[in-house]
Coordinates of N, CA and C in Angstrom, one line a residue:
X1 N 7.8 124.6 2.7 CA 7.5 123.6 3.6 C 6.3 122.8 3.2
X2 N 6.0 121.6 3.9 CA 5.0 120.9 3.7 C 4.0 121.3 3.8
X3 N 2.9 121.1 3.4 CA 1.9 121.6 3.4 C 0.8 119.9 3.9
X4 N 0.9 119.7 5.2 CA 0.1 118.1 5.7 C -0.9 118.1 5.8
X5 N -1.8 117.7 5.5 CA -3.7 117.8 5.7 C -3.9 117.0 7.0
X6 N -4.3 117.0 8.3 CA -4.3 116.0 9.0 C -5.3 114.3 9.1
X7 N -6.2 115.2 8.0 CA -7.5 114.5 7.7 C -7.0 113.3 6.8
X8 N -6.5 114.3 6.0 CA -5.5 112.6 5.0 C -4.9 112.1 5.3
X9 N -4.1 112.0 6.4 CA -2.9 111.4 7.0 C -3.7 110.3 7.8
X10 N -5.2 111.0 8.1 CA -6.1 109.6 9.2 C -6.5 108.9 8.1
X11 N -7.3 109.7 6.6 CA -8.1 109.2 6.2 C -7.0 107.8 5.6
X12 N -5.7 107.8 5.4 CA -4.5 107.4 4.9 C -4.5 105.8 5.7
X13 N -4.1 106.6 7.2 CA -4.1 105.4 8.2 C -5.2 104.3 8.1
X14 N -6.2 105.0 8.8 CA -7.6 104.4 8.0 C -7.8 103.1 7.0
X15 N -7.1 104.2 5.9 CA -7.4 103.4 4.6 C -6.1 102.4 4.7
X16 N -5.2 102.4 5.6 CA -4.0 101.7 5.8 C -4.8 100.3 6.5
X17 N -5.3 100.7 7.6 CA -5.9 99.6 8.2 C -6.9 98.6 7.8
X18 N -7.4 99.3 7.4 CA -8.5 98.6 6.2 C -7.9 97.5 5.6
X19 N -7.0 98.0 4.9 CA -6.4 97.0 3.6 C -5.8 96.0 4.5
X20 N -5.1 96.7 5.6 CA -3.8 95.2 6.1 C -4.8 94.3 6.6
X21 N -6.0 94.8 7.3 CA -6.9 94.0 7.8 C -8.0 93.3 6.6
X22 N -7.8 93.7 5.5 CA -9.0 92.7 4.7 C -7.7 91.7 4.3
X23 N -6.6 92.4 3.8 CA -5.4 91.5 3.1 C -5.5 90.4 4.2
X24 N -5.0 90.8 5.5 CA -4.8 89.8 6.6 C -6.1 88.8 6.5
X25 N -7.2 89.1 6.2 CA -8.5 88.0 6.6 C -8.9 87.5 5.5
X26 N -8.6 88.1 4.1 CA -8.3 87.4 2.8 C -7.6 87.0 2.4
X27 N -6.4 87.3 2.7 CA -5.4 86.8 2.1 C -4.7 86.0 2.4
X28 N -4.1 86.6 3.7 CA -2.8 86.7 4.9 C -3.5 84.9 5.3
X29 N -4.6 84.6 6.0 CA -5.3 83.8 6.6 C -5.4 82.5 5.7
X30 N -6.1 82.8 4.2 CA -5.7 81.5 3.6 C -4.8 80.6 3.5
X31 N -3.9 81.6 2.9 CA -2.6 81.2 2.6 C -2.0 80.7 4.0
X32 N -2.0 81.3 5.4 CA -1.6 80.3 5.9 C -2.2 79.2 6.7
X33 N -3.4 79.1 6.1 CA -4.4 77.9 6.9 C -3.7 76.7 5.4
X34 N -3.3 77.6 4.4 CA -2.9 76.3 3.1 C -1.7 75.8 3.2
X35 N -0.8 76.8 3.9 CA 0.5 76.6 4.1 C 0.5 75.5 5.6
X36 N -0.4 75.7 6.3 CA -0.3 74.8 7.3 C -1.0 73.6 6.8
X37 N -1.9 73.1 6.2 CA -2.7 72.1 5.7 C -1.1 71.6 4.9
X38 N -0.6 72.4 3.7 CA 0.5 71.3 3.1 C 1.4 71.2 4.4
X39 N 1.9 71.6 4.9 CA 2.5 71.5 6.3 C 2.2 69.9 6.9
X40 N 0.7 70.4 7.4 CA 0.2 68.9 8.3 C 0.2 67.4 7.3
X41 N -0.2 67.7 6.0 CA -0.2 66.7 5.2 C 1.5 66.4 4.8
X42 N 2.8 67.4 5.1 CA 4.0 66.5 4.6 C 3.9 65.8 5.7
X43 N 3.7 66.4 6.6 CA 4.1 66.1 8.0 C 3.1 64.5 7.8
X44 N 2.2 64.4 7.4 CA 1.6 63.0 7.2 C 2.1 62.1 6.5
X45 N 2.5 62.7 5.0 CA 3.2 61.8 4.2 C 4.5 61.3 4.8
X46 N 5.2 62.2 5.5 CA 6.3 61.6 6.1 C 6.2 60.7 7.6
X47 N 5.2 60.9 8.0 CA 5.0 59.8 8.8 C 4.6 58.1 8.3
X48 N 3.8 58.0 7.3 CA 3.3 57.2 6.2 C 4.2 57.0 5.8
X49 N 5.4 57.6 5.4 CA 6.6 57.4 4.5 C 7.5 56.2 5.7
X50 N 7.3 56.7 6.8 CA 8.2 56.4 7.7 C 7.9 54.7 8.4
X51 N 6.4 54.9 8.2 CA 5.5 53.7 8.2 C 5.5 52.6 7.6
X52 N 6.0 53.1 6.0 CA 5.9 52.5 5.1 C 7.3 51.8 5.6
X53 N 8.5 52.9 5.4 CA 9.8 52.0 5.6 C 10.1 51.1 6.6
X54 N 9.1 51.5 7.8 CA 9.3 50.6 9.0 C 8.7 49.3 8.5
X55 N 7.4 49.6 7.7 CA 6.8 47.9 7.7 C 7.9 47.1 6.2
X56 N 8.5 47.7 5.4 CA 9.6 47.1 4.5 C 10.3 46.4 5.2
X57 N 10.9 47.5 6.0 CA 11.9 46.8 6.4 C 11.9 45.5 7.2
X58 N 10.0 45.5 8.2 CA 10.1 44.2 8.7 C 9.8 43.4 7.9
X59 N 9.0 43.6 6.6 CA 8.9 42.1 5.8 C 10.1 42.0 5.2
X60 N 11.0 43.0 4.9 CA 12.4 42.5 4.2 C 13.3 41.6 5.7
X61 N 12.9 41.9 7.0 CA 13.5 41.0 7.8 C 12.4 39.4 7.6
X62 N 11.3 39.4 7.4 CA 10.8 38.4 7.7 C 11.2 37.5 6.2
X63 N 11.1 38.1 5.4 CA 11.2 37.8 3.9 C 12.7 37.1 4.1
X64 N 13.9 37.6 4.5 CA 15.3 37.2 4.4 C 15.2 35.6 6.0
X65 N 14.2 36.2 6.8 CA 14.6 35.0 7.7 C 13.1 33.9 7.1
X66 N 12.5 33.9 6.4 CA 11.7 32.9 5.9 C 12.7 32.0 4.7
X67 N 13.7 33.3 3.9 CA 14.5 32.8 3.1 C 15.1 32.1 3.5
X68 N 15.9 32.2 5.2 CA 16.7 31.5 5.7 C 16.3 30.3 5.7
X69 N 15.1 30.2 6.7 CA 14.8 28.9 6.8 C 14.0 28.2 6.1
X70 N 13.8 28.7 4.9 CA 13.3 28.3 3.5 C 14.3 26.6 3.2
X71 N 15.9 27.1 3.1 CA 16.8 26.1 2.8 C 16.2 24.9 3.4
X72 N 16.3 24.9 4.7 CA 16.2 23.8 6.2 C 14.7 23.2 5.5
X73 N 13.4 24.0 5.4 CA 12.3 23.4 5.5 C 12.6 22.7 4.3
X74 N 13.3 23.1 3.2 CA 13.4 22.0 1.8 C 14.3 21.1 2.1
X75 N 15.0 21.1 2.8 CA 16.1 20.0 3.6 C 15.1 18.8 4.4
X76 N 14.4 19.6 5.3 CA 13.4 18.6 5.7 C 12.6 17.5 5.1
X77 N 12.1 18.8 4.4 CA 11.1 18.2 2.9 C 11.6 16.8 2.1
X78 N 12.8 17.4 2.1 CA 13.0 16.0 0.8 C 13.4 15.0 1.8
X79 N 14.2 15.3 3.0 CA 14.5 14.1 3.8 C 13.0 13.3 4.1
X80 N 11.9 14.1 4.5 CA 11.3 13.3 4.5 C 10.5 12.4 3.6
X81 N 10.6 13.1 2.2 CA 10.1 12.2 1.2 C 10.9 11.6 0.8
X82 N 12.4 11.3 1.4 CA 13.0 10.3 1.1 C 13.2 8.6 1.6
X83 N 12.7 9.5 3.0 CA 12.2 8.4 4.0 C 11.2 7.8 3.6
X84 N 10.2 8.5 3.3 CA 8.7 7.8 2.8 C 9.0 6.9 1.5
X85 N 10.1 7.4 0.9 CA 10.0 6.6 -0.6 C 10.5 5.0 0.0
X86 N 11.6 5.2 0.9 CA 12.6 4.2 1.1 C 11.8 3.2 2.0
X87 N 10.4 3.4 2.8 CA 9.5 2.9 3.7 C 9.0 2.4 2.8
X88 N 8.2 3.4 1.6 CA 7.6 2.1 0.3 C 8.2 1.5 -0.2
X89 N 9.2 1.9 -0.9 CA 10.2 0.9 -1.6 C 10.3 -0.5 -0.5
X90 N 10.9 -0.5 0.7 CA 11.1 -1.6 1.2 C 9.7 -2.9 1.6
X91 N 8.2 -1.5 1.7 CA 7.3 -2.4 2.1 C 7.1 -3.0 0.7
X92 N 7.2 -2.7 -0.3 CA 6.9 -3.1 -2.1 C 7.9 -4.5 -1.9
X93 N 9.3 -3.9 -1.7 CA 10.2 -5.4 -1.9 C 9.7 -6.1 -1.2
X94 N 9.2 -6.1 0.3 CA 8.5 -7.2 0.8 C 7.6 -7.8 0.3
X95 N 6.3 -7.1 -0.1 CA 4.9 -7.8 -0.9 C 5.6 -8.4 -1.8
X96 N 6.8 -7.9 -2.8 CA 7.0 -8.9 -3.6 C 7.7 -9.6 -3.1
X97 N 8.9 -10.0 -2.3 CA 9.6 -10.9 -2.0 C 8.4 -12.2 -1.5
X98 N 7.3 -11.8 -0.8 CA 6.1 -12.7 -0.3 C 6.0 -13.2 -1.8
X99 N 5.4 -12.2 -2.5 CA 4.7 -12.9 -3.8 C 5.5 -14.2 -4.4
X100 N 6.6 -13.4 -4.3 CA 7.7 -14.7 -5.3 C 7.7 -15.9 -4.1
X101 N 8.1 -15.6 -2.8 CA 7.9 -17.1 -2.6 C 7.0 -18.2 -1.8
X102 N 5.6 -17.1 -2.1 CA 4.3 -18.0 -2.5 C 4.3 -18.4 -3.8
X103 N 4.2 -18.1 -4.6 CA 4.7 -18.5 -5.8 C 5.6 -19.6 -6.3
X104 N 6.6 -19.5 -5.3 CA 7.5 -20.6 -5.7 C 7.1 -21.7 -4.7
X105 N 6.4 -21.2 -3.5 CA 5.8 -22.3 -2.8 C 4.6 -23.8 -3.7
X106 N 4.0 -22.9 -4.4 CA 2.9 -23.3 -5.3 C 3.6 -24.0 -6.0
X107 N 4.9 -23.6 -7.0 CA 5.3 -24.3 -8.1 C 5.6 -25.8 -7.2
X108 N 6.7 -25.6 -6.5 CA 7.1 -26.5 -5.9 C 5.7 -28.0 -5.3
X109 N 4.5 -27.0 -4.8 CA 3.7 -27.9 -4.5 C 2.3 -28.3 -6.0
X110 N 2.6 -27.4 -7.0 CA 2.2 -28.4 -8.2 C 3.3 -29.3 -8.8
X111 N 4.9 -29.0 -8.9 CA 5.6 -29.8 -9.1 C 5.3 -31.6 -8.2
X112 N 5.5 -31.2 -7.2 CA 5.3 -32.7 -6.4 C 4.1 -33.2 -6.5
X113 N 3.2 -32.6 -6.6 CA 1.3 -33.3 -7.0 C 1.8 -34.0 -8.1
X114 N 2.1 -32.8 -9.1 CA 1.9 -33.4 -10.6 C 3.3 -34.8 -10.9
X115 N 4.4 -34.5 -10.0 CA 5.5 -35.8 -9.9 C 4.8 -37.4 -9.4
X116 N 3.9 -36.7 -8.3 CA 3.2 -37.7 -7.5 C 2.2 -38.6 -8.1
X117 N 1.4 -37.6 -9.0 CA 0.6 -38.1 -9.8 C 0.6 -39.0 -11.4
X118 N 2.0 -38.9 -11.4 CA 2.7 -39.7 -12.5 C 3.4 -40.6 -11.8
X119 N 3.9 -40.5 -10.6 CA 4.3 -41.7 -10.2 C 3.6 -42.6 -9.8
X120 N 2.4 -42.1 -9.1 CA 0.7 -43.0 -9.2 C 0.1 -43.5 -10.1
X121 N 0.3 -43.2 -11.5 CA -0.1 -43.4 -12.7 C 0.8 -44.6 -13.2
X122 N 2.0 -44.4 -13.0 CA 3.1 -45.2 -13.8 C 2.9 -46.9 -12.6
X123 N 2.6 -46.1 -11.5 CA 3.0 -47.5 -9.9 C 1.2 -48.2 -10.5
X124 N 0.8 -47.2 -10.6 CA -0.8 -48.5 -11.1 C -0.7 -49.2 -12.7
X125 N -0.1 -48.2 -13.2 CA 0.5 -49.1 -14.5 C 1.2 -50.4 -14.8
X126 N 2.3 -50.4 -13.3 CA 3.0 -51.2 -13.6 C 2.7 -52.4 -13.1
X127 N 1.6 -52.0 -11.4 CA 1.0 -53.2 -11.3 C 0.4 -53.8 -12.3
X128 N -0.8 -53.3 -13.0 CA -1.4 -54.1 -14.0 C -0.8 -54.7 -14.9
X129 N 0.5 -54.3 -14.9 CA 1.3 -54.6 -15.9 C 1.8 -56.0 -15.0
X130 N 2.7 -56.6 -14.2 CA 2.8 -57.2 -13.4 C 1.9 -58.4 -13.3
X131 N 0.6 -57.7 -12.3 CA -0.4 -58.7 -12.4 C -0.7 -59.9 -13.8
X132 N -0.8 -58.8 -14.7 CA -1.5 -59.6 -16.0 C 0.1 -60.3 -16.3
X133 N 0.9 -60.2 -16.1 CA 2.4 -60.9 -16.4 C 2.1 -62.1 -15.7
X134 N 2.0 -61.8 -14.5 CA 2.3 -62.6 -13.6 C 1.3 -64.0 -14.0
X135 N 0.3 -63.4 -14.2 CA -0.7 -64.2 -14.5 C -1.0 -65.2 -16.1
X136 N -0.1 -64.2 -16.9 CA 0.2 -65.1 -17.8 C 1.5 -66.5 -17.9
X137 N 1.9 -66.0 -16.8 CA 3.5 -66.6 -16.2 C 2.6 -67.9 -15.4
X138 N 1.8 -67.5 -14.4 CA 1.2 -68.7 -13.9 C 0.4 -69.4 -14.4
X139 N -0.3 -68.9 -15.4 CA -1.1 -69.9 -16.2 C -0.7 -70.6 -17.3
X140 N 0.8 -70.1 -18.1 CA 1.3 -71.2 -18.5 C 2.3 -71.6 -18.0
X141 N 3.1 -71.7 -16.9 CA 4.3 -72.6 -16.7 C 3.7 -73.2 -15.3
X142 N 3.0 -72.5 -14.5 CA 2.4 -73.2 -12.8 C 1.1 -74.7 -13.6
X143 N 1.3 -75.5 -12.7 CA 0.1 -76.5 -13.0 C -1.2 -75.9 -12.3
X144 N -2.1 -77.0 -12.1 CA -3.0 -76.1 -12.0 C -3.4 -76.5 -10.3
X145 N -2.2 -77.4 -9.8 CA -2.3 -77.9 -8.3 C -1.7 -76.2 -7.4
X146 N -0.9 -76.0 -8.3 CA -0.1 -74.4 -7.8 C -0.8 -73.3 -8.0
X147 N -2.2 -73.1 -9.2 CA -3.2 -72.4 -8.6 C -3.9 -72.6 -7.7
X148 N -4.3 -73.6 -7.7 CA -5.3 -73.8 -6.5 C -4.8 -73.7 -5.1
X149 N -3.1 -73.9 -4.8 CA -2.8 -74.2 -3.5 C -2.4 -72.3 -3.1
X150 N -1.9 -71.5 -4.6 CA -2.3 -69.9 -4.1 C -3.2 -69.5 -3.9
X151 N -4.7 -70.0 -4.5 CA -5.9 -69.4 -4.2 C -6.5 -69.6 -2.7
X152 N -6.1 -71.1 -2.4 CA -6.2 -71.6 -0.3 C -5.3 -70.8 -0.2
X153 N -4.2 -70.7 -0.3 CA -3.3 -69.7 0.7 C -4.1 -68.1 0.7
X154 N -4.3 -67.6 -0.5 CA -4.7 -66.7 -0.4 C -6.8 -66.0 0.6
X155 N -6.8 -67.4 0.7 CA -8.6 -67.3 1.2 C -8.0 -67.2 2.7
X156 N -7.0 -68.2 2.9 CA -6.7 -68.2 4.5 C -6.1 -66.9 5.0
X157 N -5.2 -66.6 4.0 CA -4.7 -65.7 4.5 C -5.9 -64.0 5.0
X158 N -6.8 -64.3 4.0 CA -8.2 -63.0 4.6 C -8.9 -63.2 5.9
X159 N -8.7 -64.9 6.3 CA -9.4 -65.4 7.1 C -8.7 -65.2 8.1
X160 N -7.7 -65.5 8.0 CA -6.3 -64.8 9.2 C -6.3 -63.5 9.9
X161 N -6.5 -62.7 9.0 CA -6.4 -60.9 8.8 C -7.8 -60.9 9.7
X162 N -9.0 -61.5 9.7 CA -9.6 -61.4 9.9 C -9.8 -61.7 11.8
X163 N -8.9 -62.4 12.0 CA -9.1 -63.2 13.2 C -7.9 -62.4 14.3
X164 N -6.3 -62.4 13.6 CA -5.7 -61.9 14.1 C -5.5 -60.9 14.4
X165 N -5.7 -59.9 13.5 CA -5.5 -58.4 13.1 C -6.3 -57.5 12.7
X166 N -7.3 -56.9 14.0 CA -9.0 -57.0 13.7 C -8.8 -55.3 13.6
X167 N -7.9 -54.7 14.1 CA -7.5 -53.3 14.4 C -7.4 -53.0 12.6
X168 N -6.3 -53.6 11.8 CA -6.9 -53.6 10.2 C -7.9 -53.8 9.6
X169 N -8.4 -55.0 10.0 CA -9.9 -54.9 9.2 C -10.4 -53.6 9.6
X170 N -10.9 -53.1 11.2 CA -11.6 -52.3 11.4 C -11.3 -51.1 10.6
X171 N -9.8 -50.9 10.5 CA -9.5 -49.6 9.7 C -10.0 -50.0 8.2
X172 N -9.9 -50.5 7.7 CA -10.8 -51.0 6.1 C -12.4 -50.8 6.2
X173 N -12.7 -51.3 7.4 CA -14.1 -50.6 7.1 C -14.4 -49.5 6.8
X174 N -13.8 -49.0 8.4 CA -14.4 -47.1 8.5 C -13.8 -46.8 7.4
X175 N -13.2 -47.1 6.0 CA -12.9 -46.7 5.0 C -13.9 -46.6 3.9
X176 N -14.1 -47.8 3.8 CA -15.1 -48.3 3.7 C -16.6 -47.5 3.5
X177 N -16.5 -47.0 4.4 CA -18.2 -46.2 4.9 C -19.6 -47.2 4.9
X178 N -20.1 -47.1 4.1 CA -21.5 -47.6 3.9 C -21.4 -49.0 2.5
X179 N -20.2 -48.7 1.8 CA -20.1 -49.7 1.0 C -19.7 -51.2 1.6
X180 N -20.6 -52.3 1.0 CA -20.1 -53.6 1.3 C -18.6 -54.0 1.3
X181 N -18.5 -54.5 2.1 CA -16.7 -55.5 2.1 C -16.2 -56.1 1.0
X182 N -16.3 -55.9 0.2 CA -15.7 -57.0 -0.7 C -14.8 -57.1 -1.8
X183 N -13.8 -58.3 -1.9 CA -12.5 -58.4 -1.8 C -12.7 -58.9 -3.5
X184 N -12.3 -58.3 -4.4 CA -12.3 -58.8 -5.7 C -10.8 -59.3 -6.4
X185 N -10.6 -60.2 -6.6 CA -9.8 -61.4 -7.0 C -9.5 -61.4 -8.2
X186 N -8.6 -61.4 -9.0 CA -8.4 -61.5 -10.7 C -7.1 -63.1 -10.1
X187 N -7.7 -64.0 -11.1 CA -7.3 -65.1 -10.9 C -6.5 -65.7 -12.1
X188 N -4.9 -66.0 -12.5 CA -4.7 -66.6 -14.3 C -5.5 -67.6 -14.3
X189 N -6.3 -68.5 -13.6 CA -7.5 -69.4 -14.1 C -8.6 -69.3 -13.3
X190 N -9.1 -69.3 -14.1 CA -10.6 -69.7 -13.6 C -11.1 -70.3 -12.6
X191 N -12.5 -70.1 -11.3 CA -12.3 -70.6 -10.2 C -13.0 -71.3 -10.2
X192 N -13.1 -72.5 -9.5 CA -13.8 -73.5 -9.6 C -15.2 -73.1 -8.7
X193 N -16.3 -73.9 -8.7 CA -17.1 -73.4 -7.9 C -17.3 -73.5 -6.1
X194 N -16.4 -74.3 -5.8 CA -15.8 -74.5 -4.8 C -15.0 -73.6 -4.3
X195 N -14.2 -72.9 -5.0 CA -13.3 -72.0 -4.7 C -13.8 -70.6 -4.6
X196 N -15.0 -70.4 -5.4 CA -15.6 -69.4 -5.9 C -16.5 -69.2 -4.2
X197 N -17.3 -70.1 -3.5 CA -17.7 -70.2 -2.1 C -16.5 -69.8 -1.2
X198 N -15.9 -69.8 -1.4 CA -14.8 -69.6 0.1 C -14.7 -68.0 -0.1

């Protein structure tokens, strides 16, 4: 039969307890303060994980409805830069359509100066031309009773103008201004000194 020591059976227990109790506070204890730390930390990463996916997913909703209305805002976009082009474009044709017909206003009003001004040139031309005709026509074929009786006709006739039709003279003055009156005469002959008085 056995032969049991009771002493070693305690010193056994003893030495049983010992160990489960250091293993338990060295061991046993780390490991599961480690096992719970990776524990709390999946348990983190998966909430983070979960965090993560939830904020994806909202910028992938905001990302797809920005996309949406991405189309529309470039729709806008160009309608309205197409309106702005067609606003300038039309205010441009205007400034020019003005330009051209100021422009053509001008031509038209140096055309008529410059028409006017040759027809003023040619109508004084032709008087002088005229006159001196006229005058070589009276002085040789008129006697010289038919100068003299245009030169009275013509003195009376200022004297007339003068008496009758005072509303003309007056307008010849204020024209006039400050310069003297007077009426210069080109005669085909020569005046007598008599004639030269009147």
């Amino acid at each position: 039969m056995l032969n049991l020591d009771v002493w070693t059976i305690v010193f056994q227990i003893i030495n049983f307890l010992i160990l489960a109790a250091a293993l338990y506070y060295l061991l046993f204890q780390p490991v599961m303060r480690s096992v719970e730390k990776r524990a709390a930390e999946k348990e983190q990463m998966v909430r983070e994980l979960a965090q993560e996916r939830e904020e994806a997913a909202r910028l992938r909703t905001e990302l797809e409805a920005r996309l949406a209305h991405a189309g529309e805002e470039a729709a806008a976009i160009v309608a309205t830069a197409q309106e702005q082009a067609e606003i300038e474009h039309q205010a441009l044709l205007q400034e020019t359509q003005a330009e051209v017909e100021r422009i053509l206003v001008e031509a038209h009003a140096d055309a008529h100066r410059l028409r006017q001004q040759a027809v003023d040139e040619s109508h004084a031309d032709l008087l002088d031309a005229v006159i001196e005709i006229s005058g070589l026509v009276i002085s040789r074929a008129a006697p010289p009773e038919v100068h003299d009786a245009l030169v009275q006709q013509l003195c009376d006739r200022i004297w007339e103008l003068g008496r009758s039709e005072m509303e003309r003279v007056e307008t010849f003055r204020r024209a006039l201004g400050d310069r003297t009156p007077t009426a210069h005469v080109k005669t085909a002959r020569p005046l007598s000194p008599e004639q030269q008085g009147l």
